[in-house]
Tab-separated table of C-alpha atoms and ligand atoms in Angstrom:
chain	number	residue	atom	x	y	z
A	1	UNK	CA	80.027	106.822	109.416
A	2	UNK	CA	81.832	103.951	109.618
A	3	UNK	CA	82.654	101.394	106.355
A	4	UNK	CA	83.509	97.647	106.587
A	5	UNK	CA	86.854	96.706	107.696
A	6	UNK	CA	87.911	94.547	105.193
A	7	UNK	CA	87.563	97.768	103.047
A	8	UNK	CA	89.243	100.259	104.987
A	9	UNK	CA	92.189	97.654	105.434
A	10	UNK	CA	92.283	98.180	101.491
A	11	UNK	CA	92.064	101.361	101.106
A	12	UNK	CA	94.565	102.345	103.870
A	13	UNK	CA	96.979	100.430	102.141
A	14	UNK	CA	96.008	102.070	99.145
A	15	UNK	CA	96.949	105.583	100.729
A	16	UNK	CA	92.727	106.407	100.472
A	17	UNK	CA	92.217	106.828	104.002
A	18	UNK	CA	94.373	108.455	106.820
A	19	UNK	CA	95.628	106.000	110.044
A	20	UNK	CA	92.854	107.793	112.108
A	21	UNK	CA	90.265	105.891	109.587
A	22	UNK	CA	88.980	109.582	108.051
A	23	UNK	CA	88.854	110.015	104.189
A	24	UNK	CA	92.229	111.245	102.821
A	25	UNK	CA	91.828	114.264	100.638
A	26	UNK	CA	94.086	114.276	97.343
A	27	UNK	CA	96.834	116.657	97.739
A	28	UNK	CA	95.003	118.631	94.405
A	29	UNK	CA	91.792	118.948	96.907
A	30	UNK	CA	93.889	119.804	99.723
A	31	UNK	CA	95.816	122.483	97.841
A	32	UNK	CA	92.638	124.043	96.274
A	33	UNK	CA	91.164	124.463	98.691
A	34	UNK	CA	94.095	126.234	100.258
A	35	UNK	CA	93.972	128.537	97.671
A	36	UNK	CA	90.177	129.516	97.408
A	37	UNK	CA	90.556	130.433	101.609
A	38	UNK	CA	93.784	132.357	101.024
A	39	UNK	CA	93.187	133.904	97.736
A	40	UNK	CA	96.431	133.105	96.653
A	41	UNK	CA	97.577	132.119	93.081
A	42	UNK	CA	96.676	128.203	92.895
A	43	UNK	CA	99.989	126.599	90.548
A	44	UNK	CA	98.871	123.660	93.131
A	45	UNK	CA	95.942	121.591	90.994
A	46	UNK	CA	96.849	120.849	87.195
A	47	UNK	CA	94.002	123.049	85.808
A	48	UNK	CA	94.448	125.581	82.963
A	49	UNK	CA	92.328	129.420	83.740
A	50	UNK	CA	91.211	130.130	79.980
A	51	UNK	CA	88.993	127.977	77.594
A	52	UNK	CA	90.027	125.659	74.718
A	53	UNK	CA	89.116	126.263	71.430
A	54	UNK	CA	85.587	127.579	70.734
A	55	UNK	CA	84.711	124.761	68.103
A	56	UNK	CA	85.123	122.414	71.013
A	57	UNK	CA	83.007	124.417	73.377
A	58	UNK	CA	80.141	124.942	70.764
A	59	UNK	CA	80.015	121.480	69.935
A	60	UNK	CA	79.225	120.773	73.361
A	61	UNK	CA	76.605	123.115	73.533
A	62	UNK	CA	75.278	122.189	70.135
A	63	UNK	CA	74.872	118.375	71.366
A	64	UNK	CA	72.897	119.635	73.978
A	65	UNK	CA	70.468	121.982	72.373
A	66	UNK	CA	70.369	119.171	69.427
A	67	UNK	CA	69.184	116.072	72.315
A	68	UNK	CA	72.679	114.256	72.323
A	69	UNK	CA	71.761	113.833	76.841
A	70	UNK	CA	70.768	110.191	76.767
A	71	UNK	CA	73.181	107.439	76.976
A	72	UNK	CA	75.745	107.083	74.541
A	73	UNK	CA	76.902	103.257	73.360
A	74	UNK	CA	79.367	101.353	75.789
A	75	UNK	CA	82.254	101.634	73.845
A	76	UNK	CA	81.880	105.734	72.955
A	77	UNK	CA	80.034	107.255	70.156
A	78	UNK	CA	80.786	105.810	66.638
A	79	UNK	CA	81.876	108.920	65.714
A	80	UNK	CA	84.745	109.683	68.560
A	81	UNK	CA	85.718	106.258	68.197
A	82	UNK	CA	86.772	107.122	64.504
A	83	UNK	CA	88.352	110.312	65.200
A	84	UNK	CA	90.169	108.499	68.103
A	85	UNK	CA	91.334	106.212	65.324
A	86	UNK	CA	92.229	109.190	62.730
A	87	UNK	CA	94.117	110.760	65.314
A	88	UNK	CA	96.212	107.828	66.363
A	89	UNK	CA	97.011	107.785	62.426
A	90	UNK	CA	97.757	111.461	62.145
A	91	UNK	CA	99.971	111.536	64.864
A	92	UNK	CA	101.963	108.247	65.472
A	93	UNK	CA	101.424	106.142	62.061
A	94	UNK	CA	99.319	103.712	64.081
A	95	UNK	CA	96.169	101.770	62.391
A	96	UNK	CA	93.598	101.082	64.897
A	97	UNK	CA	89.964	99.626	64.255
A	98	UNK	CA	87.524	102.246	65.480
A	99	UNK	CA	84.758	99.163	65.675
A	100	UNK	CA	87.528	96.981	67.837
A	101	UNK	CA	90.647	98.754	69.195
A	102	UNK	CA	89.090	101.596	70.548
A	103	UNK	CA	87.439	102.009	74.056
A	104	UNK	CA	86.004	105.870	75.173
A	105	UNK	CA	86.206	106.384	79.620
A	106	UNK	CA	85.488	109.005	81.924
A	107	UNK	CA	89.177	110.487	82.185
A	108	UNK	CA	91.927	108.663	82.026
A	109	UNK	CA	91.525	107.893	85.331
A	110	UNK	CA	88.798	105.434	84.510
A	111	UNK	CA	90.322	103.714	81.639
A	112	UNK	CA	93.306	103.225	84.315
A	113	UNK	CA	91.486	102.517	86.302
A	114	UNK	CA	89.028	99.531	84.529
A	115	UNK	CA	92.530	98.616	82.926
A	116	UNK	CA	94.225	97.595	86.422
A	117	UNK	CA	90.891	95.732	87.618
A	118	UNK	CA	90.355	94.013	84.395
A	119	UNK	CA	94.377	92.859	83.830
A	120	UNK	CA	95.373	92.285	87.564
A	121	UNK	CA	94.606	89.396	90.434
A	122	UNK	CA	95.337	90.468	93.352
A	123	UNK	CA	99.016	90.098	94.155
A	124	UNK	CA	100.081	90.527	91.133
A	125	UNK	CA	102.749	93.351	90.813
A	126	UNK	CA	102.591	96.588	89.027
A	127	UNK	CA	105.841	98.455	87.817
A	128	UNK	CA	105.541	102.348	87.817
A	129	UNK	CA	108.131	105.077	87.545
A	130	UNK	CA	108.953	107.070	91.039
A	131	UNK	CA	107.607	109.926	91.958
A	132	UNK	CA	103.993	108.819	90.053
A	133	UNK	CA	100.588	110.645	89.528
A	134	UNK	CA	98.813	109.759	92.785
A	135	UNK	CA	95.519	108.231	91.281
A	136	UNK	CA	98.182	105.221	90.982
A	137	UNK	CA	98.698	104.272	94.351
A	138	UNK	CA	95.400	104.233	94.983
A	139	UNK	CA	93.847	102.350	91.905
A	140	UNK	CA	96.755	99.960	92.258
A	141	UNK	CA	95.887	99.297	95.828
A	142	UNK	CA	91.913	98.723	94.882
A	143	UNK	CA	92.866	96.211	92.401
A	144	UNK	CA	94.453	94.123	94.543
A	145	UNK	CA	98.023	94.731	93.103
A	146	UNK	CA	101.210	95.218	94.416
A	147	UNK	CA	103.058	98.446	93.353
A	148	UNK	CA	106.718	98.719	93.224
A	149	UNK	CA	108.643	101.685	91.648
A	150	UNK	CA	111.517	102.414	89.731
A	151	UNK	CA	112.798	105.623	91.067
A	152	UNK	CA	113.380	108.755	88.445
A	153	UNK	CA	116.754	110.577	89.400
A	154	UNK	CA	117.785	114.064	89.337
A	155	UNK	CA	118.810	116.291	87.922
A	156	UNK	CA	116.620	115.372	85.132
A	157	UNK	CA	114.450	112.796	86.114
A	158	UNK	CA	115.783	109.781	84.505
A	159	UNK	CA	115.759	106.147	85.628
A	160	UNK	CA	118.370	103.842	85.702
A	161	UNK	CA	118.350	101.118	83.266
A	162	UNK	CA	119.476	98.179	85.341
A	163	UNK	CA	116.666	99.646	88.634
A	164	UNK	CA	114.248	99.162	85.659
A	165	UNK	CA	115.483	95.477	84.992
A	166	UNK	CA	115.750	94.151	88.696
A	167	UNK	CA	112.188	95.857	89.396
A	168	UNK	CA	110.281	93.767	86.359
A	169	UNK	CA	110.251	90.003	87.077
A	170	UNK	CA	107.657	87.272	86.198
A	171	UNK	CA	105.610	88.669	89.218
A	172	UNK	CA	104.984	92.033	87.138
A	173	UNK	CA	101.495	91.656	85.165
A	174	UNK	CA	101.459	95.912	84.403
A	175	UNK	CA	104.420	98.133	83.379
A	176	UNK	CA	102.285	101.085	84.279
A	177	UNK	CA	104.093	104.331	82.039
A	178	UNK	CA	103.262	108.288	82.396
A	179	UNK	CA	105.172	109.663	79.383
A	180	UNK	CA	105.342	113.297	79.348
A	181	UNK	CA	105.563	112.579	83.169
A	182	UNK	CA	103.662	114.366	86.208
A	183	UNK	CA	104.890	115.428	88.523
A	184	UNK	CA	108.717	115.991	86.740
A	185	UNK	CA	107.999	117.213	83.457
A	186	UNK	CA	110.210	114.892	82.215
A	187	UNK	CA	109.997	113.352	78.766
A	188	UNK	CA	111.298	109.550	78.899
A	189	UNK	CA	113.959	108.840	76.347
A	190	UNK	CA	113.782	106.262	73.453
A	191	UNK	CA	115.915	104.007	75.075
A	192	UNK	CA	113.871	103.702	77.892
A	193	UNK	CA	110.665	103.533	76.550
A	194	UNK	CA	112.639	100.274	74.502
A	195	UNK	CA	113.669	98.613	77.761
A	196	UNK	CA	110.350	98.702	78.679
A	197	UNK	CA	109.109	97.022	75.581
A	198	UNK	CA	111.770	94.582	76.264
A	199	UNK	CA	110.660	93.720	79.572
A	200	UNK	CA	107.807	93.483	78.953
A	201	UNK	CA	108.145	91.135	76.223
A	202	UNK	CA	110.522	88.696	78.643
A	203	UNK	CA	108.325	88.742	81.005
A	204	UNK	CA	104.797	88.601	79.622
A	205	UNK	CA	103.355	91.872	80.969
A	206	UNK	CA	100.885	94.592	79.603
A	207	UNK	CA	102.251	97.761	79.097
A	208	UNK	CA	99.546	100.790	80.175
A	209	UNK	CA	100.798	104.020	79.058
A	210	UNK	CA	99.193	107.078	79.898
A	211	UNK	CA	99.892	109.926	77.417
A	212	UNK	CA	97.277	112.142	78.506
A	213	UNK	CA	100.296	115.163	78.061
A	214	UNK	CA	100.938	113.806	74.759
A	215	UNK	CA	100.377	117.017	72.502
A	216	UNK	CA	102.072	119.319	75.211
A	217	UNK	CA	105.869	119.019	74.653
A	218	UNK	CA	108.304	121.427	74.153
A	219	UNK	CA	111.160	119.327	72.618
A	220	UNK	CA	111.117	116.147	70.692
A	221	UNK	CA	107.614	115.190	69.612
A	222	UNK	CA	106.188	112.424	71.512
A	223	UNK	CA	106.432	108.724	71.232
A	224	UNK	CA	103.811	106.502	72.256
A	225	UNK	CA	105.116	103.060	73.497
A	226	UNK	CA	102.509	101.706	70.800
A	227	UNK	CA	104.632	102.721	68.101
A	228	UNK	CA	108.056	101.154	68.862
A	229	UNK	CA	108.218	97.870	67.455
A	230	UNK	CA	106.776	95.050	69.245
A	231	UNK	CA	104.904	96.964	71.766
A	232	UNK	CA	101.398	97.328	69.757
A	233	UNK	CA	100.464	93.787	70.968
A	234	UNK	CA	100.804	94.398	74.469
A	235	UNK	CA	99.868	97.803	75.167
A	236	UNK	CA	97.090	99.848	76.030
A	237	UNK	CA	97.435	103.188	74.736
A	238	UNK	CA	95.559	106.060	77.050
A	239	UNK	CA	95.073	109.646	76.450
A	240	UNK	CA	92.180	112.249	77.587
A	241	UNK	CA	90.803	115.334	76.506
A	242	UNK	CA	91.253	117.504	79.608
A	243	UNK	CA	94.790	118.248	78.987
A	244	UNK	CA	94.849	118.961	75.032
A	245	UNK	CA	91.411	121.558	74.817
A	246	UNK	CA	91.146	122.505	78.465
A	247	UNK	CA	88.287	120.382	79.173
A	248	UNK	CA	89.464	118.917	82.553
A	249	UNK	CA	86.170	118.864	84.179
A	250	UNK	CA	84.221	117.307	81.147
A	251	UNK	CA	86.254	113.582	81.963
A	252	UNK	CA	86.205	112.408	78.687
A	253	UNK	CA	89.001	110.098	78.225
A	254	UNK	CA	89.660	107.008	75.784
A	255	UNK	CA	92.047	103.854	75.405
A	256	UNK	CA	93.552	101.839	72.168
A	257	UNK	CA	94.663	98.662	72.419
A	258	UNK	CA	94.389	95.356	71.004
A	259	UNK	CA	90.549	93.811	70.745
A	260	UNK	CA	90.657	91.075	73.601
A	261	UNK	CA	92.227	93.714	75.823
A	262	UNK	CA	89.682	96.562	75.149
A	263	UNK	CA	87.047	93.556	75.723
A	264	UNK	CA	88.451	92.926	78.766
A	265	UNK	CA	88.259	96.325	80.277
A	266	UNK	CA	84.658	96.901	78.668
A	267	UNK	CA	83.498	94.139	80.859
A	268	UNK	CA	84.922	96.271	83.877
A	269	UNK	CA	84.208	99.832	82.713
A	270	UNK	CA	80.341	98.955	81.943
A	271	UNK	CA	80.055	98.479	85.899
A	272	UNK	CA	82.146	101.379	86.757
A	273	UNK	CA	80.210	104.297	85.126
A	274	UNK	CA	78.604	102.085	82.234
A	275	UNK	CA	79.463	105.177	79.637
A	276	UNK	CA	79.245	108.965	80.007
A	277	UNK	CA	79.665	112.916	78.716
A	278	UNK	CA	76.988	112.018	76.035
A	279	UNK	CA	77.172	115.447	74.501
A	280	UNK	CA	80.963	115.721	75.103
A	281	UNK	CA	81.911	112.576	72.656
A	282	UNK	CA	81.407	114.680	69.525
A	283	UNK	CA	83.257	118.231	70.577
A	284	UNK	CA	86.133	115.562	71.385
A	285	UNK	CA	85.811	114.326	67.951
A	286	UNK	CA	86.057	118.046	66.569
A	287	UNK	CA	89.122	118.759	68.920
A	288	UNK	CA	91.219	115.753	67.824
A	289	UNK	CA	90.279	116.503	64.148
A	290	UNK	CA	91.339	120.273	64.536
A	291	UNK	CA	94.487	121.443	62.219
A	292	UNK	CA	98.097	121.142	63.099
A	293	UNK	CA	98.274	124.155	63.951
A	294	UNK	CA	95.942	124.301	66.842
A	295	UNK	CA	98.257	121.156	68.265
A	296	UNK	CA	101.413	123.033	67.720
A	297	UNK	CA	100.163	126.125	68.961
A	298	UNK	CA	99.249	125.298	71.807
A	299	UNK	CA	102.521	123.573	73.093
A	300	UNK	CA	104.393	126.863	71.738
A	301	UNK	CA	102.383	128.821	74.130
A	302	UNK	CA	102.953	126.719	76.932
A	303	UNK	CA	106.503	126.750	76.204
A	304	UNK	CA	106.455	130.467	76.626
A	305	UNK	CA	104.650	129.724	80.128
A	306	UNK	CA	106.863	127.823	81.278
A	307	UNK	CA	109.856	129.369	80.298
A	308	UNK	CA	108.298	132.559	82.462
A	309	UNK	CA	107.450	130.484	85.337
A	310	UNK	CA	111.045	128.830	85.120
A	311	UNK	CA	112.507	132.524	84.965
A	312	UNK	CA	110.755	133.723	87.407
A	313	UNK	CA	111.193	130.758	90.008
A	314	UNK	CA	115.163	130.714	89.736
A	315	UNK	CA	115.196	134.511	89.880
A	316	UNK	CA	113.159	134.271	93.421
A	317	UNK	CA	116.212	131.333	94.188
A	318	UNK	CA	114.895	128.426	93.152
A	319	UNK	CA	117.148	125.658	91.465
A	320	UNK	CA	114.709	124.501	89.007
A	321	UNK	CA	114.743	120.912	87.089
A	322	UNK	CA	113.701	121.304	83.097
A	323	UNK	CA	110.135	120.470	82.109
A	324	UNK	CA	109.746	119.298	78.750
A	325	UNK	CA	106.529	118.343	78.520
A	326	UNK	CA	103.042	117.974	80.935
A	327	UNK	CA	102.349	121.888	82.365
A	328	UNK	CA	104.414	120.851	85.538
A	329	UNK	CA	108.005	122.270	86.527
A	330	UNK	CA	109.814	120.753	89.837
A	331	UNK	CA	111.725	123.577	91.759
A	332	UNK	CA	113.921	122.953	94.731
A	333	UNK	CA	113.658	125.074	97.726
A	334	UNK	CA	116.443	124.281	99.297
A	335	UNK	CA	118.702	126.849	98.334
A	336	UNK	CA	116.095	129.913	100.058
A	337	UNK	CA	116.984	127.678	102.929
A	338	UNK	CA	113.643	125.742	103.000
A	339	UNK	CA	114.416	122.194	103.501
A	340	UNK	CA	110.933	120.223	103.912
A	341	UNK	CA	107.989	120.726	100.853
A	342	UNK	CA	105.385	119.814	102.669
A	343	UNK	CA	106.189	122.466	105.610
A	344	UNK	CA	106.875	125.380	102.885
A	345	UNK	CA	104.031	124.506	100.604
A	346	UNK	CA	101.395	125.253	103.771
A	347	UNK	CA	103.499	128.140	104.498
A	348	UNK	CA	103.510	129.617	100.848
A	349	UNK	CA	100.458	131.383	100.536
A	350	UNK	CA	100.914	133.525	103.572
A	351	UNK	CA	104.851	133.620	102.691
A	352	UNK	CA	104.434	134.844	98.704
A	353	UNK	CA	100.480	134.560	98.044
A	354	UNK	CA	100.755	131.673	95.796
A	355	UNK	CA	100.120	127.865	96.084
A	356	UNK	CA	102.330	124.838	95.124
A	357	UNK	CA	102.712	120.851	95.983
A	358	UNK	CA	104.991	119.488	97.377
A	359	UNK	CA	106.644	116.584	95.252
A	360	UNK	CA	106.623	114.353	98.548
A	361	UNK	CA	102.778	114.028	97.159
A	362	UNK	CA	104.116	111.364	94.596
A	363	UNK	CA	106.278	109.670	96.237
A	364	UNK	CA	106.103	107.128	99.011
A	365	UNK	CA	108.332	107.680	102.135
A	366	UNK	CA	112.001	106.199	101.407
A	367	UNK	CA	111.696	108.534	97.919
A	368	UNK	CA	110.088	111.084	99.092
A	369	UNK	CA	113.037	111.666	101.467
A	370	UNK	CA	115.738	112.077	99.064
A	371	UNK	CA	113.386	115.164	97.334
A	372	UNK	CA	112.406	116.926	100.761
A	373	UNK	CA	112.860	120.192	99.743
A	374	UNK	CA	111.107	119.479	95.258
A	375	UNK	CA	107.924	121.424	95.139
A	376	UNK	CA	105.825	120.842	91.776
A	377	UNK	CA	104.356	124.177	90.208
A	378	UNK	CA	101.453	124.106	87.325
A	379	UNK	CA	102.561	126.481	85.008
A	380	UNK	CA	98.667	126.324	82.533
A	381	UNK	CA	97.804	129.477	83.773
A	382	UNK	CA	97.938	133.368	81.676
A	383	UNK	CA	100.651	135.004	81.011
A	384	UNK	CA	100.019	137.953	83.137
A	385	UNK	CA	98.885	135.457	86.158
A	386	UNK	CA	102.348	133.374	86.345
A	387	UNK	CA	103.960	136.950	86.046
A	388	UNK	CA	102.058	138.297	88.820
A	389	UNK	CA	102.852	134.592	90.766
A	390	UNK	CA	106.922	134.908	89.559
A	391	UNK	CA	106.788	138.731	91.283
A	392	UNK	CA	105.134	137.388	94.799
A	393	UNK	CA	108.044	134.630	94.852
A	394	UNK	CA	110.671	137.284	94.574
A	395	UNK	CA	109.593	138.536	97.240
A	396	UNK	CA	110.346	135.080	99.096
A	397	UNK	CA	113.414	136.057	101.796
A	398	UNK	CA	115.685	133.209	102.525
A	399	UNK	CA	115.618	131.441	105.427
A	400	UNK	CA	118.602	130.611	107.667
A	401	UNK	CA	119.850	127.271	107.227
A	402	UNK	CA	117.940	124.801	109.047
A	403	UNK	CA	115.227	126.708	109.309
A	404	UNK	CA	112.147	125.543	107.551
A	405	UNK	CA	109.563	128.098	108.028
B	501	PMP	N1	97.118	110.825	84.393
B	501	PMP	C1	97.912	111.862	84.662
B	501	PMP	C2	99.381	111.680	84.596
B	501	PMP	C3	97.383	113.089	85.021
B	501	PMP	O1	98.192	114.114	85.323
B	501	PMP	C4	95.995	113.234	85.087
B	501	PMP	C5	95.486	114.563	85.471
B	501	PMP	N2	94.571	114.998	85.660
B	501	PMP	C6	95.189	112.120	84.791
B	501	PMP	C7	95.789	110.933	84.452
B	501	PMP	C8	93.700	112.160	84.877
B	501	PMP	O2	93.112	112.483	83.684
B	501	PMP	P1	91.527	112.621	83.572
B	501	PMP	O3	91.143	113.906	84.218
B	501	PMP	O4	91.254	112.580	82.133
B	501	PMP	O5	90.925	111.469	84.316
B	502	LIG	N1	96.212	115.948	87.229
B	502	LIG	C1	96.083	117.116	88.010
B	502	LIG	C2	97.397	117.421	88.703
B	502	LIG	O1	98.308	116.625	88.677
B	502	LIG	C3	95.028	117.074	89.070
B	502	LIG	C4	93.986	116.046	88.986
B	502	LIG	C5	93.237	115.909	90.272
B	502	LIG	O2	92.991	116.862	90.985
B	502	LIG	N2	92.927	114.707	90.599
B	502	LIG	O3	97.497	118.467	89.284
């Protein structure tokens, strides 16, 4: 089938299609599928292998038995939208207006999505950290914008201040954050988080944050830019329920921010999917209003995942960056001798039975270069499967140097 040119143009440049014209498949797909014809152990796609709590689960199914299947309002069910609000409250001190502030998506990916449409013309520039989740690249590209990057350094995935300063300019409409960060793991510091603010402030740009990690951290609780003084104004605030109860197929995702903005991206999200997940709004609603201990607990057992994934990747002879939030850990295979990701991630599953991605994924070529050898592996998986995963990668013998296979 062929699709108008003017279109294609677009989404080439937004990394959607390959130079031969053909559909690009996300590196999640791609890796997936890898997995399902392999059988090996997928810590490729962010996806957890157990349920989330049953009070969630039997909402869901309790909206459906009770008739909650027809459309839900535009902006999300009443309800959610308060619980949204609670939440915000609980957590981060923040008073938003359920009626006002408060905007429910499909994913995050849509509320990024109707975000960048609503705020940007096309040309205007958008500021993300480097390597970024890959749905940015492309949305950025379908609004029209212009993406540049800020590059995120090892060994532990910081930026540097002044790259952050010379890469916001009156041109930049979005600072576009990820904070806990995928692919790194990394949780941005204070400081930066500030200089954002700051930024933004001198140069009249929205701030989008995307927080959808936000309960899964393993050191410092998390900040939301929204909270730092100054930033409420500006920001929209966006978080999703895949990540906190295991939901990731139900897409139900939501947004805070200030009333004109959330106007603004209503008047784009009601021609993207109009609403959706009816009988999904209210389990949200129970999940976000579950006790503190169901939000600590479930970043303590992830913890204890990822400390055995760690383990068991630098025992196989991995040098492995720290992950302190997200369910993602960064592991360099250069010291087994493997010196390109992309080569050694198709290789894996026959090599060790398991499946990673390669961190080239998220980053564009001049980055991606410096991190040749970074593979990304999902730890949300049991116990017993990342143990069985750590065993197959001890098995990994190390390849003569220059060798990549
Ligand atoms: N942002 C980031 C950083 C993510 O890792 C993901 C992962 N799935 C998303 C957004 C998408 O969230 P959702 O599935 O709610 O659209
Ligand atoms: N966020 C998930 C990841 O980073 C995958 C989402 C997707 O497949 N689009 O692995």
């Amino acid at each position: 089938m062929t699709v108008s040119g003017s279109w294609q143009a677009a989404a080439r440049g937004a990394g959607l299609l390959g130079t031969d014209g053909r559909i690009a498949a996300t590196i999640f797909a791609e890796m997936s599928a890898l997995a399902a014809s392999t059988g090996a152990i997928n810590l490729g796609q962010g996806f957890p292998d157990e349920d989330g709590p049953s009070e969630v689960l039997d909402t869901a199914i309790g909206a459906i038995r009770a008739g909650v299947n027809q459309y839900p309002p535009g902006l999300g069910l009443p309800d959610l939208r308060a619980a949204i609000a609670e939440h915000q409250a609980r957590f981060y001190g923040l008073t938003v207006d359920p009626e006002r502030e408060v905007l429910v998506t499909a994913g995050a990916t849509e509320a990024i999505a109707a975000s960048l449409l609503a705020l940007l013309e096309p040309g205007d520039e958008v500021v993300t950290f480097e390597p970024f989740y890959d749905a940015y690249g492309g949305l950025i590209g379908l609004a029209g914008g212009v993406h540049r990057t800020v590059p995120l350094h090892l060994p532990d995935f910081r930026p540097d201040p002044e790259e952050l300063r010379r890469a916001v300019t009156d041109r930049t409409r979005v600072i576009l954050v990820n904070n806990p960060h995928n692919p790194t793991g990394t949780v941005l510091p204070r400081e930066t988080l500030e200089l954002v603010v700051e930024l933004a402030h001198r140069h009249d740009a929205v701030i989008v944050t995307d927080e959808v990690y936000e309960h899964l951290t393993f050191g410092p609780r998390h900040v939301p830019i929204a909270s730092l003084p100054g930033a409420r104004a500006r920001t929209v605030t966006i978080s999703s329920g895949g990540k906190t109860f295991n939901t990731t197929g139900w897409k139900v995702g939501w947004l805070t921010a200030p009333a004109e903005l959330v106007t603004a991206i209503l008047a784009v999200k009601q021609f993207l999917t109009y609403v959706n997940g009816a009988p999904f709004q209210p389990a949200m609603a129970v999940g976000l209003r579950l006790g503190d201990d169901f939000f600590t607990g479930i970043a303590r057992d992830l913890r204890h995942k990822r400390d055995v994934l760690s383990e068991g990747l630098r025992a196989a002879g991995f040098t492995v960056s720290p992950s302190d939030g997200t369910y993602f850990v960064v592991a360099d295979a250069a010291p087994l001798g493997y010196s390109d990701a992309v080569e050694f991630c198709q290789a894996l599953p026959g090599l060790a039975g398991v499946v990673a991605v390669p961190l080239s994924a998220f980053c564009r070529d001049a980055y991606a270069a410096s991190t040749a050898s970074l593979v990304r592996f999902a730890f949300c998986k049991r116990v017993d499967v990342l143990e069985q995963a750590a065993a197959r990668l001890a098995g990994l013998r190390p390849q003569p140097s220059g060798s990549t296979r």
